[in-house]
Short mmCIF file of C-alpha atoms in Angstrom, two decimals:
data_model
loop_
_atom_site.label_atom_id
_atom_site.label_comp_id
_atom_site.label_asym_id
_atom_site.label_seq_id
_atom_site.Cartn_x
_atom_site.Cartn_y
_atom_site.Cartn_z
CA UNK A 1 -33.27 84.81 29.04
CA UNK A 2 -36.13 85.57 28.05
CA UNK A 3 -37.57 85.82 23.79
CA UNK A 4 -38.61 89.62 24.88
CA UNK A 5 -37.75 92.95 22.40
CA UNK A 6 -35.66 94.30 24.32
CA UNK A 7 -32.70 90.83 24.10
CA UNK A 8 -33.79 91.08 20.20
CA UNK A 9 -32.57 94.53 19.80
CA UNK A 10 -29.48 93.84 22.57
CA UNK A 11 -28.50 90.30 20.24
CA UNK A 12 -28.65 93.04 17.18
CA UNK A 13 -26.43 95.09 18.63
CA UNK A 14 -23.85 93.52 20.44
CA UNK A 15 -23.65 91.89 16.13
CA UNK A 16 -23.24 95.29 14.96
CA UNK A 17 -20.34 95.74 17.00
CA UNK A 18 -18.69 92.18 16.25
CA UNK A 19 -18.24 93.33 12.72
CA UNK A 20 -16.85 96.75 13.13
CA UNK A 21 -14.23 95.02 15.31
CA UNK A 22 -13.18 93.13 13.34
CA UNK A 23 -13.85 95.74 10.05
CA UNK A 24 -11.43 98.28 12.52
CA UNK A 25 -9.07 94.51 12.98
CA UNK A 26 -8.44 94.38 9.57
CA UNK A 27 -8.60 97.37 8.27
CA UNK A 28 -5.44 98.15 11.33
CA UNK A 29 -3.58 95.20 10.06
CA UNK A 30 -0.51 95.00 12.43
CA UNK A 31 -1.33 98.42 13.58
CA UNK A 32 -4.54 96.95 14.89
CA UNK A 33 -6.31 98.64 17.79
CA UNK A 34 -7.58 95.84 18.98
CA UNK A 35 -4.13 93.61 19.21
CA UNK A 36 -3.92 94.49 23.01
CA UNK A 37 -7.69 93.48 23.40
CA UNK A 38 -6.17 89.53 21.21
CA UNK A 39 -2.96 88.77 23.08
CA UNK A 40 -4.74 89.65 26.56
CA UNK A 41 -6.69 86.60 25.29
CA UNK A 42 -4.28 84.97 24.75
CA UNK A 43 -2.39 85.51 27.93
CA UNK A 44 -5.68 84.80 29.59
CA UNK A 45 -6.83 81.18 27.54
CA UNK A 46 -3.90 80.48 26.52
CA UNK A 47 -3.13 77.86 29.14
CA UNK A 48 -6.62 76.18 29.32
CA UNK A 49 -6.30 75.29 25.99
CA UNK A 50 -3.12 74.60 26.26
CA UNK A 51 -4.70 72.40 28.93
CA UNK A 52 -7.49 71.01 26.75
CA UNK A 53 -4.64 70.15 24.41
CA UNK A 54 -3.08 67.75 26.33
CA UNK A 55 -5.93 66.65 27.26
CA UNK A 56 -7.07 65.36 23.67
CA UNK A 57 -3.92 64.51 21.86
CA UNK A 58 -3.86 61.18 24.52
CA UNK A 59 -7.28 60.71 22.16
CA UNK A 60 -5.70 61.56 19.50
CA UNK A 61 -2.42 59.36 19.74
CA UNK A 62 -4.92 56.70 20.58
CA UNK A 63 -6.50 56.93 17.87
CA UNK A 64 -3.56 56.70 15.34
CA UNK A 65 -1.66 54.29 17.13
CA UNK A 66 -5.24 51.77 17.11
CA UNK A 67 -4.96 52.78 12.83
CA UNK A 68 -1.17 52.49 12.99
CA UNK A 69 -1.86 49.05 14.48
CA UNK A 70 -4.51 47.61 12.05
CA UNK A 71 -2.36 48.61 9.64
CA UNK A 72 1.02 46.87 11.41
CA UNK A 73 -1.82 43.30 11.88
CA UNK A 74 -1.90 44.64 8.33
CA UNK A 75 1.62 43.79 7.95
CA UNK A 76 2.18 40.89 10.04
CA UNK A 77 -1.01 38.07 8.33
CA UNK A 78 1.17 39.63 5.37
CA UNK A 79 4.40 38.32 6.91
CA UNK A 80 3.40 35.00 8.24
CA UNK A 81 0.98 34.44 5.08
CA UNK A 82 4.80 34.85 2.83
CA UNK A 83 6.56 32.30 5.68
CA UNK A 84 3.83 29.68 5.58
CA UNK A 85 3.90 29.70 2.53
CA UNK A 86 7.79 29.59 2.43
CA UNK A 87 7.11 26.27 4.74
CA UNK A 88 4.69 24.69 2.84
CA UNK A 89 7.31 24.84 -0.10
CA UNK A 90 10.10 24.06 1.70
CA UNK A 91 7.96 21.18 3.28
CA UNK A 92 6.43 20.38 -0.93
CA UNK A 93 10.26 19.94 -2.10
CA UNK A 94 11.90 17.44 0.85
CA UNK A 95 8.67 15.66 0.16
CA UNK A 96 8.68 15.49 -3.09
CA UNK A 97 12.88 14.08 -3.23
CA UNK A 98 11.80 11.49 -0.89
CA UNK A 99 8.94 10.19 -2.94
CA UNK A 100 11.70 10.74 -5.88
CA UNK A 101 13.70 9.23 -4.71
CA UNK A 102 10.92 6.03 -3.74
CA UNK A 103 10.14 6.34 -7.24
CA UNK A 104 12.93 6.17 -8.20
CA UNK A 105 14.15 3.09 -6.20
CA UNK A 106 11.21 0.97 -7.23
CA UNK A 107 12.13 2.08 -11.30
CA UNK A 108 15.67 -0.21 -10.26
CA UNK A 109 13.50 -2.45 -9.09
CA UNK A 110 11.27 -3.30 -11.86
CA UNK A 111 13.80 -2.95 -14.16
CA UNK A 112 16.40 -5.57 -11.81
CA UNK A 113 13.05 -8.02 -12.22
CA UNK A 114 11.92 -6.91 -15.14
CA UNK A 115 8.49 -6.43 -14.07
CA UNK A 116 6.58 -3.78 -16.22
CA UNK A 117 4.43 -2.08 -13.48
CA UNK A 118 2.20 0.85 -13.42
CA UNK A 119 2.93 3.33 -10.24
CA UNK A 120 0.10 4.26 -8.65
CA UNK A 121 -0.50 6.40 -4.68
CA UNK A 122 -1.48 5.55 -1.88
CA UNK A 123 -4.78 7.34 -0.71
CA UNK A 124 -6.26 5.58 2.30
CA UNK A 125 -4.99 2.43 4.89
CA UNK A 126 -7.54 0.72 6.07
CA UNK A 127 -8.19 -0.33 10.07
CA UNK A 128 -5.28 -2.37 11.27
CA UNK A 129 -7.47 -3.81 14.36
CA UNK A 130 -10.88 -6.14 13.76
CA UNK A 131 -10.15 -5.57 9.98
CA UNK A 132 -8.38 -6.47 6.99
CA UNK A 133 -5.14 -4.75 6.33
CA UNK A 134 -5.71 -2.96 2.94
CA UNK A 135 -4.91 0.16 1.34
CA UNK A 136 -6.32 1.96 -1.47
CA UNK A 137 -4.61 3.47 -4.67
CA UNK A 138 -5.30 6.02 -7.36
CA UNK A 139 -5.55 3.42 -10.32
CA UNK A 140 -8.22 1.02 -11.45
CA UNK A 141 -10.20 -0.17 -14.14
CA UNK A 142 -9.38 2.37 -16.56
CA UNK A 143 -5.69 2.40 -16.12
CA UNK A 144 -5.26 -1.58 -16.82
CA UNK A 145 -5.43 -2.85 -13.48
CA UNK A 146 -6.80 -5.84 -13.13
CA UNK A 147 -7.44 -8.09 -9.65
CA UNK A 148 -5.16 -10.82 -8.51
CA UNK A 149 -2.17 -8.44 -9.93
CA UNK A 150 0.72 -8.40 -7.55
CA UNK A 151 2.29 -4.92 -6.22
CA UNK A 152 5.60 -4.29 -4.76
CA UNK A 153 7.61 -0.62 -4.67
CA UNK A 154 11.04 -0.74 -4.33
CA UNK A 155 11.65 -2.08 -1.20
CA UNK A 156 9.95 -5.64 -1.81
CA UNK A 157 6.21 -7.15 -1.24
CA UNK A 158 3.53 -4.87 -0.23
CA UNK A 159 0.81 -7.25 -0.94
CA UNK A 160 -2.30 -8.33 -3.77
CA UNK A 161 -4.58 -6.17 -5.58
CA UNK A 162 -8.50 -7.28 -3.90
CA UNK A 163 -10.59 -5.50 -5.72
CA UNK A 164 -11.14 -2.32 -8.36
CA UNK A 165 -13.34 0.23 -9.50
CA UNK A 166 -12.81 2.94 -12.10
CA UNK A 167 -9.69 5.06 -10.78
CA UNK A 168 -9.31 3.52 -7.65
CA UNK A 169 -8.59 -0.34 -6.62
CA UNK A 170 -7.73 -1.87 -3.01
CA UNK A 171 -4.52 -4.04 -1.91
CA UNK A 172 -4.25 -6.77 0.41
CA UNK A 173 -1.11 -5.63 2.27
CA UNK A 174 1.11 -9.02 2.53
CA UNK A 175 1.21 -7.94 6.64
CA UNK A 176 -2.31 -9.57 6.47
CA UNK A 177 -2.75 -12.55 8.40
CA UNK A 178 -5.75 -13.85 5.80
CA UNK A 179 -2.60 -13.17 2.92
CA UNK A 180 0.04 -15.81 2.13
CA UNK A 181 2.38 -16.40 -0.93
CA UNK A 182 4.88 -18.69 -2.41
CA UNK A 183 8.66 -18.07 -0.69
CA UNK A 184 11.93 -19.63 -2.40
CA UNK A 185 15.12 -19.14 0.12
CA UNK A 186 18.25 -17.36 -1.43
CA UNK A 187 20.36 -19.59 -2.17
CA UNK A 188 19.23 -22.80 -1.34
CA UNK A 189 16.24 -22.80 -2.95
CA UNK A 190 14.19 -24.23 -0.40
CA UNK A 191 10.20 -23.52 -0.82
CA UNK A 192 7.67 -22.16 1.35
CA UNK A 193 4.73 -20.44 2.80
CA UNK A 194 4.49 -17.28 3.93
CA UNK A 195 1.75 -15.80 5.99
CA UNK A 196 0.66 -11.93 7.79
CA UNK A 197 0.47 -11.50 11.32
CA UNK A 198 -0.19 -8.27 11.86
CA UNK A 199 2.54 -6.34 12.80
CA UNK A 200 4.89 -8.90 13.77
CA UNK A 201 7.43 -10.84 11.47
CA UNK A 202 6.50 -12.56 8.71
CA UNK A 203 5.36 -16.86 9.71
CA UNK A 204 6.65 -19.08 7.20
CA UNK A 205 6.88 -23.18 6.58
CA UNK A 206 9.20 -24.40 4.62
CA UNK A 207 9.03 -27.61 3.56
CA UNK A 208 11.53 -29.32 4.51
CA UNK A 209 11.78 -29.96 7.90
CA UNK A 210 15.77 -30.31 7.28
CA UNK A 211 16.36 -26.92 6.03
CA UNK A 212 19.51 -25.58 7.25
CA UNK A 213 17.90 -21.51 7.61
CA UNK A 214 20.07 -19.02 10.04
CA UNK A 215 19.30 -15.67 10.26
CA UNK A 216 20.40 -13.30 7.70
CA UNK A 217 18.88 -16.16 5.38
CA UNK A 218 16.73 -13.77 2.41
CA UNK A 219 13.89 -14.62 0.51
CA UNK A 220 11.95 -13.85 -2.63
CA UNK A 221 7.82 -14.86 -3.79
CA UNK A 222 8.21 -17.89 -5.56
CA UNK A 223 5.09 -16.91 -8.15
CA UNK A 224 2.18 -18.40 -10.05
CA UNK A 225 0.39 -19.91 -12.00
CA UNK A 226 0.19 -18.04 -14.80
CA UNK A 227 1.77 -14.82 -12.56
CA UNK A 228 -1.56 -14.88 -10.63
CA UNK A 229 -1.83 -13.62 -8.83
CA UNK A 230 2.18 -13.53 -7.56
CA UNK A 231 5.46 -12.86 -9.83
CA UNK A 232 8.29 -14.65 -9.24
CA UNK A 233 11.62 -13.12 -7.30
CA UNK A 234 10.24 -10.47 -5.54
CA UNK A 235 11.88 -9.24 -2.40
CA UNK A 236 10.14 -10.70 0.48
CA UNK A 237 12.02 -10.66 4.02
CA UNK A 238 15.09 -11.86 5.31
CA UNK A 239 14.99 -13.96 8.51
CA UNK A 240 15.52 -12.65 12.26
CA UNK A 241 14.30 -16.81 14.30
CA UNK A 242 14.34 -19.49 13.51
CA UNK A 243 12.34 -22.05 15.39
CA UNK A 244 14.69 -25.32 15.60
CA UNK A 245 13.89 -28.75 14.34
CA UNK A 246 11.13 -31.30 16.18
CA UNK A 247 11.85 -34.02 13.58
CA UNK A 248 8.72 -32.56 11.57
CA UNK A 249 7.94 -32.10 8.16
CA UNK A 250 7.87 -28.49 7.72
CA UNK A 251 9.61 -26.07 9.54
CA UNK A 252 8.96 -22.44 10.52
CA UNK A 253 10.92 -19.39 10.91
CA UNK A 254 10.87 -15.49 10.65
CA UNK A 255 10.81 -13.25 8.95
CA UNK A 256 11.47 -9.19 9.34
CA UNK A 257 9.62 -7.80 5.71
CA UNK A 258 11.66 -5.55 3.63
CA UNK A 259 8.15 -2.81 3.52
CA UNK A 260 7.41 -0.59 5.56
CA UNK A 261 3.82 -1.20 6.01
CA UNK A 262 2.57 1.86 7.99
CA UNK A 263 4.92 4.41 5.59
CA UNK A 264 3.32 2.95 2.02
CA UNK A 265 3.08 6.40 -0.53
CA UNK A 266 4.55 5.28 -3.99
CA UNK A 267 3.91 1.63 -4.80
CA UNK A 268 3.66 -0.33 -8.33
CA UNK A 269 1.06 -2.56 -9.35
CA UNK A 270 2.88 -4.80 -11.86
CA UNK A 271 0.36 -5.19 -15.27
CA UNK A 272 3.08 -7.45 -16.96
CA UNK A 273 5.07 -10.56 -16.07
CA UNK A 274 8.78 -11.42 -16.78
CA UNK A 275 9.66 -13.67 -19.10
CA UNK A 276 11.55 -15.28 -17.34
CA UNK A 277 11.81 -16.49 -13.13
CA UNK A 278 14.96 -13.51 -12.07
CA UNK A 279 15.35 -15.42 -8.60
CA UNK A 280 17.20 -13.22 -6.97
CA UNK A 281 18.15 -10.85 -9.11
CA UNK A 282 16.18 -8.42 -7.52
CA UNK A 283 17.81 -9.14 -4.05
CA UNK A 284 20.08 -5.25 -3.30
CA UNK A 285 23.82 -6.82 -3.30
CA UNK A 286 24.77 -8.13 0.36
CA UNK A 287 27.12 -5.57 2.57
CA UNK A 288 31.16 -6.73 2.25
CA UNK A 289 32.60 -7.46 5.89
CA UNK A 290 35.44 -4.58 6.76
CA UNK A 291 38.80 -6.91 6.13
CA UNK A 292 40.05 -7.98 9.42
CA UNK A 293 43.43 -6.95 9.86
CA UNK A 294 46.21 -9.06 12.15
CA UNK A 295 49.70 -8.12 13.74
CA UNK A 296 51.75 -10.65 14.24
CA UNK A 297 54.15 -9.99 16.96
CA UNK A 298 57.36 -13.28 16.20
CA UNK A 299 59.28 -12.78 20.36
CA UNK A 300 63.58 -12.02 20.79
CA UNK A 301 65.11 -16.00 20.89
CA UNK A 302 66.22 -16.97 25.11
CA UNK A 303 69.41 -16.37 25.78
CA UNK A 304 72.02 -17.91 24.73
CA UNK A 305 70.38 -19.16 21.92
CA UNK A 306 72.17 -18.75 18.95
CA UNK A 307 69.89 -17.20 15.37
CA UNK A 308 70.04 -18.75 12.41
CA UNK A 309 72.99 -17.41 9.88
CA UNK A 310 75.46 -15.44 13.88
CA UNK A 311 79.12 -16.64 13.29
CA UNK A 312 80.00 -17.79 17.08
CA UNK A 313 81.38 -15.18 19.18
CA UNK A 314 79.21 -12.52 17.36
CA UNK A 315 76.37 -11.23 19.88
CA UNK A 316 73.23 -11.64 19.29
CA UNK A 317 71.43 -10.08 16.29
CA UNK A 318 74.64 -8.84 14.82
CA UNK A 319 75.95 -9.48 11.93
CA UNK A 320 79.56 -9.21 10.61
CA UNK A 321 80.20 -6.67 7.10
CA UNK A 322 82.40 -7.65 4.68
CA UNK A 323 86.40 -6.21 5.13
CA UNK A 324 84.81 -4.83 8.85
CA UNK A 325 87.54 -5.58 11.89
CA UNK A 326 87.08 -8.75 14.24
CA UNK A 327 86.23 -7.23 17.47
CA UNK A 328 89.31 -7.71 19.74
CA UNK A 329 89.60 -12.03 20.59
CA UNK A 330 88.14 -13.47 17.88
CA UNK A 331 89.94 -14.35 14.55
CA UNK A 332 89.22 -13.66 11.18
CA UNK A 333 86.80 -15.65 9.50
CA UNK A 334 90.09 -16.35 6.86
CA UNK A 335 91.87 -16.94 9.83
CA UNK A 336 93.66 -20.78 10.00
CA UNK A 337 94.39 -22.56 13.54
CA UNK A 338 97.53 -22.83 14.30
#
């Protein structure tokens, strides 16, 4: 429509009519003269409004769903964090129990050998292929750790300290090929030298080539001068194989170490040696074998053979009781023959 004087007059007239109708409708109340026109308009435009609402409602529902999904996602994320925290707590409790058990067994070992120890945690492990078998512990010179101190745990000999820093130290493990320690056999006291073989058992050369050794025999450390680098009596391992004696000056045996070198966690550095050699006192007691029950079956005597204590003419396995009447054809014991 062009903006002319006539169009402006028409717009003003329509606005005036609209205000007049609004005034009449308000004053008429429930009996408004325009109520019929309103109902007719509702009948005409109501289906259109419902269709528009039906088309718009999914969009509104989607918007609400997105908003609610955000709240649900936040709640799910919170639950996941709670579950993760609970699992971490349970895991840490299991780990703490395991470490407390390790610490307890180590303290018992130290108490049996009268070793003064400083507890430490393994915080790093060296490469096992082509390099030395070493671990790093979180104790150093500030904690009184010095070079050439014996390192043990609840199972036995771990190694010796080789390098010391202010707050950390390096331990050469007994499994390292460059590691050598003097050993003593349990009970027989046969001496030898154990050398690491990486993942394999320890190789022990006994000084006595004719020494009698059996699988299951156990060894402890012999000890060093001034208890450095090794204190005496620390469990080393158990014999698993013995080379045949070839008449040489020494004899080789193979020993499974007590310590699992790939599972080290809590260790103890011996900062004070025992006053006397504990020898075999630190070794755990050997399990006692279960008793064997022997059943002896006594076979019955051959037919016709008289058992001891039986009277002639008495049935085998039966004895005549005092006062009992003899069977037919049998005379009383006190009756004299003619």
